[in-house]
mmCIF file of C-alpha atoms in Angstrom:
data_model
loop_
_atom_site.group_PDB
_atom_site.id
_atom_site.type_symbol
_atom_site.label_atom_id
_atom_site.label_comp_id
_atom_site.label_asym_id
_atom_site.label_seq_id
_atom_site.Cartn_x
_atom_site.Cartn_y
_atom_site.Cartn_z
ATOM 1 C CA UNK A 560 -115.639 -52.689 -47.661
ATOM 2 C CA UNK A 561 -118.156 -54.696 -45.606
ATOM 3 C CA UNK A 562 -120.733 -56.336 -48.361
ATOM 4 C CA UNK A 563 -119.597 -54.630 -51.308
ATOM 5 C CA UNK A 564 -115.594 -56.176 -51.351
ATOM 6 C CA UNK A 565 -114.283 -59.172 -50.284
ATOM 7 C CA UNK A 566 -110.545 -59.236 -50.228
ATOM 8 C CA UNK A 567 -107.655 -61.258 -48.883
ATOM 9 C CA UNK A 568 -103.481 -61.945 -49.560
ATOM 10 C CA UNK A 569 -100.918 -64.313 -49.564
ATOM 11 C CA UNK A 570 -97.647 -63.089 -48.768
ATOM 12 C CA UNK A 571 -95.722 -66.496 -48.178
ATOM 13 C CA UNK A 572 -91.427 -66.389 -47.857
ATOM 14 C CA UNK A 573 -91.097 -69.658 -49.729
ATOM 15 C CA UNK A 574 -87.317 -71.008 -49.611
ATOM 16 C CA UNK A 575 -85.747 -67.923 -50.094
ATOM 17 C CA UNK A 576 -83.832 -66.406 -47.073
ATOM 18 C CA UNK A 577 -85.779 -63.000 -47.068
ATOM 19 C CA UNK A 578 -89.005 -62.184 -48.410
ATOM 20 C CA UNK A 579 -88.755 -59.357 -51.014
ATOM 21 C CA UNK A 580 -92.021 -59.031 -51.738
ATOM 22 C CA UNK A 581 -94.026 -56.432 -50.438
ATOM 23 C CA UNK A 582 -98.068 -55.783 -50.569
ATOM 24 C CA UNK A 583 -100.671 -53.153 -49.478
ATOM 25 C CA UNK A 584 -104.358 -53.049 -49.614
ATOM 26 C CA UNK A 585 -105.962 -49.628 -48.278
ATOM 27 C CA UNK A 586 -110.048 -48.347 -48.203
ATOM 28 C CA UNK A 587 -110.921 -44.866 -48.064
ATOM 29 C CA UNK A 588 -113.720 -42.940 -48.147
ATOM 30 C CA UNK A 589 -114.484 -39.319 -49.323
ATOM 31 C CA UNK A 590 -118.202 -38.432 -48.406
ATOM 32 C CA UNK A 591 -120.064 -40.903 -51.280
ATOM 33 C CA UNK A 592 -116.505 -41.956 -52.982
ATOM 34 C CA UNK A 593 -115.190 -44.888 -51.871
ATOM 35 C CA UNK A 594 -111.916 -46.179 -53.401
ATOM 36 C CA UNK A 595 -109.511 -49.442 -52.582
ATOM 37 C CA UNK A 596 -105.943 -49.854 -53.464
ATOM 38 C CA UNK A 597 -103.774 -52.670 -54.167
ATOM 39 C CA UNK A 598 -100.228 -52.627 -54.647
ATOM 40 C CA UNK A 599 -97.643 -55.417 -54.686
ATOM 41 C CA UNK A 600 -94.055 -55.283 -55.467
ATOM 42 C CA UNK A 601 -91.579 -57.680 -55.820
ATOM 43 C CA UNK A 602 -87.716 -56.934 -55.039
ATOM 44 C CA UNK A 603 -85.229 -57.411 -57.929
ATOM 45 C CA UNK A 604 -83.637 -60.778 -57.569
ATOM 46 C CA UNK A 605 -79.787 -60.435 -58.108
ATOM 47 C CA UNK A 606 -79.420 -57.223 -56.873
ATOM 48 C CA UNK A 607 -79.006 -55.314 -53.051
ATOM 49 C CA UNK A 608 -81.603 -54.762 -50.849
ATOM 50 C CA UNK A 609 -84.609 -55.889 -52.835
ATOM 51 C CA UNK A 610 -86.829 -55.965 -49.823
ATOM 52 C CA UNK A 611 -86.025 -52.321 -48.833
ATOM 53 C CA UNK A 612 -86.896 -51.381 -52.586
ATOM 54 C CA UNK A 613 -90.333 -53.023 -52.653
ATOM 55 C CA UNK A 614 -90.828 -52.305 -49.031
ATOM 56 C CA UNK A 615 -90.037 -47.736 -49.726
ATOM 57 C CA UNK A 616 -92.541 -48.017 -53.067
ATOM 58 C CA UNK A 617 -95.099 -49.819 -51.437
ATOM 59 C CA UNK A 618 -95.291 -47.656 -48.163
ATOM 60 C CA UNK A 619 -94.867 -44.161 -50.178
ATOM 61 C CA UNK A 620 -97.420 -45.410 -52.528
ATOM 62 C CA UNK A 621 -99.994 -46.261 -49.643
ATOM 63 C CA UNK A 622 -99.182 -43.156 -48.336
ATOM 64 C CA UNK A 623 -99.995 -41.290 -51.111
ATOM 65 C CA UNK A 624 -102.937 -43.024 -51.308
ATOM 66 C CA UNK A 625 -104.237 -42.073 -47.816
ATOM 67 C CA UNK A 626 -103.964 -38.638 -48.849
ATOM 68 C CA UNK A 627 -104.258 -37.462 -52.122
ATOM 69 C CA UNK A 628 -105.558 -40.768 -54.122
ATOM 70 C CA UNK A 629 -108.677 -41.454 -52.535
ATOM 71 C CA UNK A 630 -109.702 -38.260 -53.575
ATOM 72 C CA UNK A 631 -108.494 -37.134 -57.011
ATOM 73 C CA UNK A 632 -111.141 -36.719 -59.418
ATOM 74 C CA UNK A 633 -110.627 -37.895 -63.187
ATOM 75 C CA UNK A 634 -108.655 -40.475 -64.690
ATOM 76 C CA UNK A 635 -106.218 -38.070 -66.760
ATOM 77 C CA UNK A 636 -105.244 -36.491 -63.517
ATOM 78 C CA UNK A 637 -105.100 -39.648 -61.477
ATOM 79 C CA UNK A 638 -102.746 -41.673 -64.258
ATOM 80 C CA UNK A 639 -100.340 -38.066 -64.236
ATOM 81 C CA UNK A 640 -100.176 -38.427 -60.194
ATOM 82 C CA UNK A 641 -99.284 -41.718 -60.588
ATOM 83 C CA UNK A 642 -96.646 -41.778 -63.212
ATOM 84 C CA UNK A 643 -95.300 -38.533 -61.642
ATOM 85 C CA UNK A 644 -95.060 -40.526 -58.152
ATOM 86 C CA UNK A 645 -93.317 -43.463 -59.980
ATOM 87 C CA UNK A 646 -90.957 -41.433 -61.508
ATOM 88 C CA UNK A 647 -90.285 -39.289 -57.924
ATOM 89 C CA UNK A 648 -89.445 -43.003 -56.340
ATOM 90 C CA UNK A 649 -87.226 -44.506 -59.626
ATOM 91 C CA UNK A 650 -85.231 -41.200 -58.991
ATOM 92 C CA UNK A 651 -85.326 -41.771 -54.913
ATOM 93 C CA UNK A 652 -84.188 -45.353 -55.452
ATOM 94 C CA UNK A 653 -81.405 -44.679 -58.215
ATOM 95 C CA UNK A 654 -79.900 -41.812 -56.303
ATOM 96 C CA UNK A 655 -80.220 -43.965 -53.070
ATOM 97 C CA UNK A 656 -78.236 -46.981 -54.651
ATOM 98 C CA UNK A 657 -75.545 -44.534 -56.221
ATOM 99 C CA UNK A 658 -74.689 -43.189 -52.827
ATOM 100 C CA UNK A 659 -74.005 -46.763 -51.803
ATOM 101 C CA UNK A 660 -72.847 -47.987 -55.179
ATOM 102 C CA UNK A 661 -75.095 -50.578 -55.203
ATOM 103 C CA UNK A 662 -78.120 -51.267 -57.360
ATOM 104 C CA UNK A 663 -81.836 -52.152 -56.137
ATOM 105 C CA UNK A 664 -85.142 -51.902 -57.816
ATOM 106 C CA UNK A 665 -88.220 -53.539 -57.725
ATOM 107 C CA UNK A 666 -91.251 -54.598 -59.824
ATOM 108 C CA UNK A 667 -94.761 -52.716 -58.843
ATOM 109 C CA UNK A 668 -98.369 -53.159 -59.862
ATOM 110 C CA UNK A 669 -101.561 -51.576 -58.511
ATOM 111 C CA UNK A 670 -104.805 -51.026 -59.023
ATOM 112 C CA UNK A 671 -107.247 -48.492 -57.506
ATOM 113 C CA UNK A 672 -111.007 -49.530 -57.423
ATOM 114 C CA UNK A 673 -114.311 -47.292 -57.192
ATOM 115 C CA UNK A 674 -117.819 -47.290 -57.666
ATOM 116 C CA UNK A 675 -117.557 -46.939 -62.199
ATOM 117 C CA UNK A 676 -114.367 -49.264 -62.303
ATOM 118 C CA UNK A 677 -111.008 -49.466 -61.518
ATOM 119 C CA UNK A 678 -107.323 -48.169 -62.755
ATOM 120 C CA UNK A 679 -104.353 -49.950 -62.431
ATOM 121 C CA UNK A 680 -100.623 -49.361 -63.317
ATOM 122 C CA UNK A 681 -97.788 -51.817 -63.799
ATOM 123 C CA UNK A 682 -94.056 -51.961 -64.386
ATOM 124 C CA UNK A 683 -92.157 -55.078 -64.324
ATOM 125 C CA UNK A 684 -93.185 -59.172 -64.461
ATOM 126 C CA UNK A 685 -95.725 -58.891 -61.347
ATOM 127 C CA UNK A 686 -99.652 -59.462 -62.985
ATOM 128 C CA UNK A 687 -102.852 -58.255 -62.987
ATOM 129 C CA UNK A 688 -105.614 -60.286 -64.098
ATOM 130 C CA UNK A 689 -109.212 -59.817 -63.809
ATOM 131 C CA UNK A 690 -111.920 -62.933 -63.680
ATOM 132 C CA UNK A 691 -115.405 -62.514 -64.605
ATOM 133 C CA UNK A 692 -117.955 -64.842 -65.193
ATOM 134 C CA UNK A 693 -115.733 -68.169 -64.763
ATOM 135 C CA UNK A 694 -113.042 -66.678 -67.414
ATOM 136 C CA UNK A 695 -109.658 -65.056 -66.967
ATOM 137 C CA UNK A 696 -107.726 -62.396 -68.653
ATOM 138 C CA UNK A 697 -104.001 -61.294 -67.904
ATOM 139 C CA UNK A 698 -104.105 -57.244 -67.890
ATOM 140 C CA UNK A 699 -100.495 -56.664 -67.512
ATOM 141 C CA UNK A 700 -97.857 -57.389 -69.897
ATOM 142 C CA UNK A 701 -94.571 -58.871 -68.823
ATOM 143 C CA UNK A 702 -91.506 -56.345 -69.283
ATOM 144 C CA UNK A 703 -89.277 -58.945 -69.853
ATOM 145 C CA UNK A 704 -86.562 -59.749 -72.432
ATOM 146 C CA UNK A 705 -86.581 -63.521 -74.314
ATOM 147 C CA UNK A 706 -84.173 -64.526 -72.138
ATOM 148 C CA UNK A 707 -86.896 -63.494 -69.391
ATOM 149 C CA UNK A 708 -84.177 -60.384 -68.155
ATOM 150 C CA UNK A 709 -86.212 -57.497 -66.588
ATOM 151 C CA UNK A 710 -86.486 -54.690 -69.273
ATOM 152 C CA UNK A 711 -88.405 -52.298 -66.863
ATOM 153 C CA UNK A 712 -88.690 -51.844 -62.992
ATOM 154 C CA UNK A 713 -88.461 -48.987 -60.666
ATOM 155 C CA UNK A 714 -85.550 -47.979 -59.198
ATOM 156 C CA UNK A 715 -82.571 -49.500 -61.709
ATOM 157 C CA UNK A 716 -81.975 -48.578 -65.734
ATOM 158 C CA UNK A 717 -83.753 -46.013 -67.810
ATOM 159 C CA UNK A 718 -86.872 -44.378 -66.396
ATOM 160 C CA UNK A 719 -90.197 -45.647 -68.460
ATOM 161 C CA UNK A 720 -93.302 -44.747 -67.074
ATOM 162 C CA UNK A 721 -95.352 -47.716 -65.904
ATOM 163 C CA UNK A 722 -98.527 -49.184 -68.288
ATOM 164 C CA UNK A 723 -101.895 -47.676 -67.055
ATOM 165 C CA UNK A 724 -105.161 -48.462 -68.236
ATOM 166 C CA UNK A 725 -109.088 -48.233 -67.015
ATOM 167 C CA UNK A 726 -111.484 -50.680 -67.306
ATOM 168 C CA UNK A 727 -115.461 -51.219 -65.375
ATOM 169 C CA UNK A 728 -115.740 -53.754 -63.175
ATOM 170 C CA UNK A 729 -119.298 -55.451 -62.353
ATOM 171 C CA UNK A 730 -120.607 -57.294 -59.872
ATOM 172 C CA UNK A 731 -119.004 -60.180 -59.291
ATOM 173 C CA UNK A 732 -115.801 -59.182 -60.688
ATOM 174 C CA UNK A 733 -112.673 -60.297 -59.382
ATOM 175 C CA UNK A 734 -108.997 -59.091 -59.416
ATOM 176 C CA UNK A 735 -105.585 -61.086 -58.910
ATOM 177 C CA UNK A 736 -102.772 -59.296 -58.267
ATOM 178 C CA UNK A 737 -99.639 -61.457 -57.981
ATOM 179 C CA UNK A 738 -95.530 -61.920 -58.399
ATOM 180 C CA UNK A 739 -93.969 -63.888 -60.197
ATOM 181 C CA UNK A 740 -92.849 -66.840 -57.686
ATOM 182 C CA UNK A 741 -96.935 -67.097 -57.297
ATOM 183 C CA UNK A 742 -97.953 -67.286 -61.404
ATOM 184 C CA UNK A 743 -94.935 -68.790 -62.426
ATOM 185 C CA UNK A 744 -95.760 -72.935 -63.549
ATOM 186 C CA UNK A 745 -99.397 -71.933 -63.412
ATOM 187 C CA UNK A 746 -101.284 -71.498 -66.936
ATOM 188 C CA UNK A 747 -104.165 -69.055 -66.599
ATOM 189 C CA UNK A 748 -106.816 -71.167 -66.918
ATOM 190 C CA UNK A 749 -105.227 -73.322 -63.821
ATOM 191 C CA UNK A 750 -105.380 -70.346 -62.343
ATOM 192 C CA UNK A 751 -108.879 -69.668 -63.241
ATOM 193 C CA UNK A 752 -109.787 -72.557 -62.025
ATOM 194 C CA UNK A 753 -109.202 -72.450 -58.135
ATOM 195 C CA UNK A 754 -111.821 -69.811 -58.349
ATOM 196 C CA UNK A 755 -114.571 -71.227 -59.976
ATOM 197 C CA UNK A 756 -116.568 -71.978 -57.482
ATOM 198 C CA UNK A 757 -118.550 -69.161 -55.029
ATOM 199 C CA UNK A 758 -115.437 -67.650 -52.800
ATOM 200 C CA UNK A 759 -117.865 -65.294 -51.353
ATOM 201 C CA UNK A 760 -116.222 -64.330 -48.434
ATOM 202 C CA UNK A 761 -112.526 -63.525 -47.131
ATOM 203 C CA UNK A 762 -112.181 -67.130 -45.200
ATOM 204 C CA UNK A 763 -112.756 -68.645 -48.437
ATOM 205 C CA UNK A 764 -110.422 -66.936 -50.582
ATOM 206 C CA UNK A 765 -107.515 -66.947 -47.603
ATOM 207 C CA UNK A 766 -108.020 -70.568 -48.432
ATOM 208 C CA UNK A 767 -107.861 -70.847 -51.776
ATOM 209 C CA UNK A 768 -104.800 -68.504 -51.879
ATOM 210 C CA UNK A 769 -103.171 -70.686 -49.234
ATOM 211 C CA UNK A 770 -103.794 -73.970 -51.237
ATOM 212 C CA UNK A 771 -102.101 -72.308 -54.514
ATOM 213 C CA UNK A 772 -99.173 -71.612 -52.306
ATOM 214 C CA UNK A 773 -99.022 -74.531 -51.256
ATOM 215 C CA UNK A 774 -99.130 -76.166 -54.576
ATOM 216 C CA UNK A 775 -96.937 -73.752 -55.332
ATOM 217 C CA UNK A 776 -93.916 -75.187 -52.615
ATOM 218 C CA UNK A 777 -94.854 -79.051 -53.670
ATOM 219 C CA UNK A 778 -93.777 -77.694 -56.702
ATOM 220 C CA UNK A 779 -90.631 -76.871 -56.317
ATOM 221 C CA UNK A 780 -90.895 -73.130 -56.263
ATOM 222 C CA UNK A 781 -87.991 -71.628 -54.632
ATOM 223 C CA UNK A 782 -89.158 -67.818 -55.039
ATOM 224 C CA UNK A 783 -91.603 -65.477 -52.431
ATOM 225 C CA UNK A 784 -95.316 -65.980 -53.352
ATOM 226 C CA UNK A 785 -97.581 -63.128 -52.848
ATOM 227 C CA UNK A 786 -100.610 -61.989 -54.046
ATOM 228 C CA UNK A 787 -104.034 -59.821 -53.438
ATOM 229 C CA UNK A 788 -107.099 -61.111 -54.636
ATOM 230 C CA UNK A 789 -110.543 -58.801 -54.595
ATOM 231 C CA UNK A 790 -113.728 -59.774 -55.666
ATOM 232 C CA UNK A 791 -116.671 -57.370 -55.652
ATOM 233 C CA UNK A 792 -120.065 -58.910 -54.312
ATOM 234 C CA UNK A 793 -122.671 -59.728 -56.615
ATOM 235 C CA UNK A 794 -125.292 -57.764 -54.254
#
């Protein structure tokens, strides 16, 4: 990743006893291919062992990056992994919590960078956003009912396949990846804003991610704060 990413994460604990949030970042190579993968998850609030949910889907899903998603060529084929791999851990998770008649799921979004652009997948209230050129744009939707209930996760109620999509990233190009307890209070243009000037290098973002959290706690936020934030250099 050395000139061509610069990447860094917040995973903070907050006031809440545990932290049920759970990240990964992972860079692989395939002889020119290089790809990087983000994924953060955020345990259901409410229910049983949130932080072993987001904790199984995050490690399985670095794991299948290390060996098959680095490598796969062609988005068609790379969204079908994925949804098939989402799918394989709802029905993991489910059949896990019915043994111990409990329930646990857990939010997940990702996104998988290369050379062209990047893919990303989402189910649940974590978000994606990317900022380029001093603007901001929310990727994901929120699966969320009005009375901001969880319609969608992995793990608990009716399998639906996560949102995908593909888009090109340039130079300069960044991407936010972040739960809930992190967004939350924060318009996007706030947001925006702690990035505006050059955070060129992983010191500099560490800090800016650290002074949002921070924020964050004078706020009042009770929730984990997490989030992954990769920029690609402008060289």
């Amino acid at each position: 990743m050395q000139n061509q990413y610069y990447c860094s994460y917040l995973w903070e604990q907050g006031r809440r006893e545990s932290n049920q949030d759970s990240l990964a970042l992972w860079q692989m190579s395939k002889g020119r291919r290089s790809r990087l993968f983000g994924i953060v998850c955020d345990g259901i609030g409410g229910l049983l062992e949130g932080e072993n949910a987001s904790g199984y889907v995050t490690r399985q899903a670095a794991a299948w990056f290390r060996t098959r998603g680095y490598k796969i060529k062609g988005n068609r084929k790379l969204r079908a992994e994925l949804c098939q791999l989402m799918f394989q851990l709802h029905e993991e998770l489910r059949e896990y919590g019915e043994g111990k008649g409990i329930q646990s799921g857990t939010t997940t979004t990702f996104f998988l960078v290369e050379k062209a652009g990047f893919f990303w997948g989402h189910t649940g209230d974590s978000r994606l956003y990317l900022l380029r050129k001093g603007k901001i744009r929310q990727l994901t939707t929120d699966h969320q009912e009005k009375n901001g209930a969880l319609n969608r996760a992995i793990g608990v109620g009716e399998w639906k396949p996560p949102d995908t999509g593909w888009k090109r990233m340039k130079n300069g190009d960044a991407l936010l990846l972040c739960t809930d307890g992190f967004y939350r209070g924060l318009s996007k243009e706030e947001l925006c804003s702690c990035f505006q000037y050059e955070a060129a290098e992983e010191v500099q973002i560490t800090r800016i991610l650290k002074q949002i959290g921070e924020r964050k706690l004078s706020m009042g936020e009770r929730d984990n704060l997490s989030a992954l934030f990769c920029k690609r250099n402008k060289n």
